[in-house]
Amino acid sequence: MLMKELDSFTVERLEEFIRQPLENGLTRSEQMELARIALAAKRAEPVYQYHTGIINEEGDIDWYWVDCDKGFYSQYDNQHRRIVYTTPQLNSPEIPEGWKLVPIELTAEMAQAAGEAHEGESYLPYSIYRAMLSAAPEKP
């Protein structure tokens, strides 16, 4: 739920809020939403982990991070332990200028656009590619 709420704020909107906290035009509702997100992040519980290895069939070591309690964690070597938090990871990567996210599977619209581009001129992969990108859905 936290990430869904955070997704409603663009990077630009948040940067503007940081630059001009009083003159940014954030609504009261948006300010309250940011406060709820911050509170949820503050309440995130630590997960204690240690690094351990298991010898596989080839005789190599496969390394794993394993959850443990705080007592076991504190007895483990500093180089082979870590604390992670239960806050969710961001799921909206920034898309570089000139790039577009497209579905893994070809949509009917993309296939149709490719066919039309192929019929319209000699076989030009770039024309077909551009036609398919134009027909790709903007969001899932």
CSV table of C-alpha atoms in Angstrom, one decimal:
chain,number,residue,atom,x,y,z
A,1,MET,CA,0.0,0.0,0.0
A,2,LEU,CA,2.9,2.4,0.8
A,3,MET,CA,4.3,2.2,-2.7
A,4,LYS,CA,1.0,2.7,-4.4
A,5,GLU,CA,0.6,5.9,-2.4
A,6,LEU,CA,4.2,7.0,-3.2
A,7,ASP,CA,3.6,6.4,-6.9
A,8,SER,CA,1.1,9.2,-7.0
A,9,PHE,CA,4.0,11.7,-6.5
A,10,THR,CA,6.3,12.5,-9.4
A,11,VAL,CA,10.0,13.1,-8.8
A,12,GLU,CA,9.5,16.6,-10.1
A,13,ARG,CA,6.7,17.3,-7.6
A,14,LEU,CA,8.7,16.0,-4.7
A,15,GLU,CA,11.8,18.0,-5.8
A,16,GLU,CA,9.6,21.2,-6.0
A,17,PHE,CA,8.3,20.5,-2.5
A,18,ILE,CA,11.9,20.3,-1.2
A,19,ARG,CA,13.0,23.5,-3.0
A,20,GLN,CA,10.0,25.6,-2.0
A,21,PRO,CA,8.1,23.9,0.9
A,22,LEU,CA,5.7,26.7,1.5
A,23,GLU,CA,5.1,27.9,-2.1
A,24,ASN,CA,4.9,24.5,-3.8
A,25,GLY,CA,1.1,24.3,-4.2
A,26,LEU,CA,0.8,20.9,-2.5
A,27,THR,CA,-2.7,20.3,-1.4
A,28,ARG,CA,-3.5,19.5,2.3
A,29,SER,CA,-4.3,16.0,1.1
A,30,GLU,CA,-1.0,15.6,-0.6
A,31,GLN,CA,0.9,16.9,2.5
A,32,MET,CA,-1.0,14.4,4.7
A,33,GLU,CA,-0.2,11.6,2.3
A,34,LEU,CA,3.5,12.4,2.4
A,35,ALA,CA,3.3,12.4,6.2
A,36,ARG,CA,1.7,9.0,6.2
A,37,ILE,CA,4.4,7.6,3.9
A,38,ALA,CA,7.1,9.0,6.1
A,39,LEU,CA,5.5,7.6,9.2
A,40,ALA,CA,5.3,4.1,7.6
A,41,ALA,CA,8.9,4.3,6.6
A,42,LYS,CA,9.9,5.3,10.2
A,43,ARG,CA,7.9,2.3,11.6
A,44,ALA,CA,9.7,-0.2,9.3
A,45,GLU,CA,11.0,-3.1,11.4
A,46,PRO,CA,14.6,-4.3,11.0
A,47,VAL,CA,15.2,-7.8,9.7
A,48,TYR,CA,18.5,-9.2,11.0
A,49,GLN,CA,20.4,-11.5,8.6
A,50,TYR,CA,23.7,-13.4,8.5
A,51,HIS,CA,25.7,-14.6,5.5
A,52,THR,CA,26.3,-18.4,5.4
A,53,GLY,CA,27.5,-20.8,2.8
A,54,ILE,CA,26.6,-24.3,1.8
A,55,ILE,CA,28.9,-26.5,-0.3
A,56,ASN,CA,27.2,-27.6,-3.5
A,57,GLU,CA,27.6,-30.8,-5.5
A,58,GLU,CA,30.6,-29.3,-7.4
A,59,GLY,CA,32.4,-28.5,-4.2
A,60,ASP,CA,31.8,-24.7,-4.5
A,61,ILE,CA,30.2,-22.6,-1.9
A,62,ASP,CA,26.7,-21.2,-2.5
A,63,TRP,CA,26.2,-18.1,-0.3
A,64,TYR,CA,22.9,-17.1,1.2
A,65,TRP,CA,21.5,-14.4,3.5
A,66,VAL,CA,19.4,-16.0,6.3
A,67,ASP,CA,17.1,-14.2,8.7
A,68,CYS,CA,17.9,-14.6,12.4
A,69,ASP,CA,17.0,-13.0,15.7
A,70,LYS,CA,18.8,-10.0,17.2
A,71,GLY,CA,20.7,-12.2,19.7
A,72,PHE,CA,22.2,-14.5,17.0
A,73,TYR,CA,22.9,-11.5,14.8
A,74,SER,CA,24.9,-9.7,17.5
A,75,GLN,CA,27.1,-12.7,17.9
A,76,TYR,CA,27.9,-13.0,14.2
A,77,ASP,CA,31.0,-11.5,12.5
A,78,ASN,CA,30.4,-7.9,11.3
A,79,GLN,CA,31.5,-8.7,7.8
A,80,HIS,CA,28.9,-11.5,7.5
A,81,ARG,CA,25.8,-9.8,8.9
A,82,ARG,CA,23.4,-7.1,7.8
A,83,ILE,CA,20.2,-5.4,8.8
A,84,VAL,CA,17.5,-4.8,6.1
A,85,TYR,CA,14.2,-3.1,6.7
A,86,THR,CA,10.7,-4.0,5.8
A,87,THR,CA,10.1,-0.9,3.7
A,88,PRO,CA,9.1,-1.8,0.1
A,89,GLN,CA,11.5,-1.1,-2.8
A,90,LEU,CA,10.5,1.5,-5.4
A,91,ASN,CA,8.8,-0.1,-8.3
A,92,SER,CA,8.9,2.8,-10.8
A,93,PRO,CA,12.3,3.2,-12.4
A,94,GLU,CA,13.1,6.4,-14.1
A,95,ILE,CA,12.8,6.1,-17.9
A,96,PRO,CA,15.7,7.8,-19.7
A,97,GLU,CA,14.9,10.4,-22.4
A,98,GLY,CA,14.3,8.7,-25.7
A,99,TRP,CA,13.3,5.3,-24.1
A,100,LYS,CA,9.9,3.8,-23.7
A,101,LEU,CA,8.7,0.8,-21.7
A,102,VAL,CA,6.9,-1.8,-23.9
A,103,PRO,CA,5.2,-5.0,-23.0
A,104,ILE,CA,7.1,-8.2,-23.1
A,105,GLU,CA,4.5,-9.9,-25.3
A,106,LEU,CA,3.5,-8.3,-28.6
A,107,THR,CA,0.0,-6.8,-28.5
A,108,ALA,CA,-2.5,-7.1,-31.3
A,109,GLU,CA,-2.1,-3.3,-32.0
A,110,MET,CA,1.7,-3.6,-32.2
A,111,ALA,CA,1.4,-6.6,-34.6
A,112,GLN,CA,-1.1,-4.7,-36.8
A,113,ALA,CA,1.2,-1.6,-36.9
A,114,ALA,CA,4.1,-3.8,-37.9
A,115,GLY,CA,2.1,-5.4,-40.7
A,116,GLU,CA,0.9,-2.0,-42.0
A,117,ALA,CA,4.5,-0.6,-41.9
A,118,HIS,CA,5.7,-3.7,-43.8
A,119,GLU,CA,3.0,-3.4,-46.5
A,120,GLY,CA,3.6,0.3,-47.0
A,121,GLU,CA,7.2,0.1,-48.1
A,122,SER,CA,9.9,-2.3,-48.7
A,123,TYR,CA,11.0,-4.4,-45.7
A,124,LEU,CA,12.6,-1.8,-43.4
A,125,PRO,CA,13.2,-3.1,-39.9
A,126,TYR,CA,13.4,0.5,-38.5
A,127,SER,CA,10.0,1.5,-40.0
A,128,ILE,CA,8.4,-1.6,-38.5
A,129,TYR,CA,10.1,-1.0,-35.1
A,130,ARG,CA,9.0,2.6,-35.0
A,131,ALA,CA,5.4,1.6,-35.9
A,132,MET,CA,5.3,-1.0,-33.2
A,133,LEU,CA,6.7,1.4,-30.6
A,134,SER,CA,4.0,3.9,-31.5
A,135,ALA,CA,1.3,1.3,-31.1
A,136,ALA,CA,2.6,0.0,-27.7
A,137,PRO,CA,0.4,0.9,-24.8
A,138,GLU,CA,1.6,3.7,-22.5
A,139,LYS,CA,0.8,2.0,-19.3
A,140,PRO,CA,-0.2,-1.6,-18.3
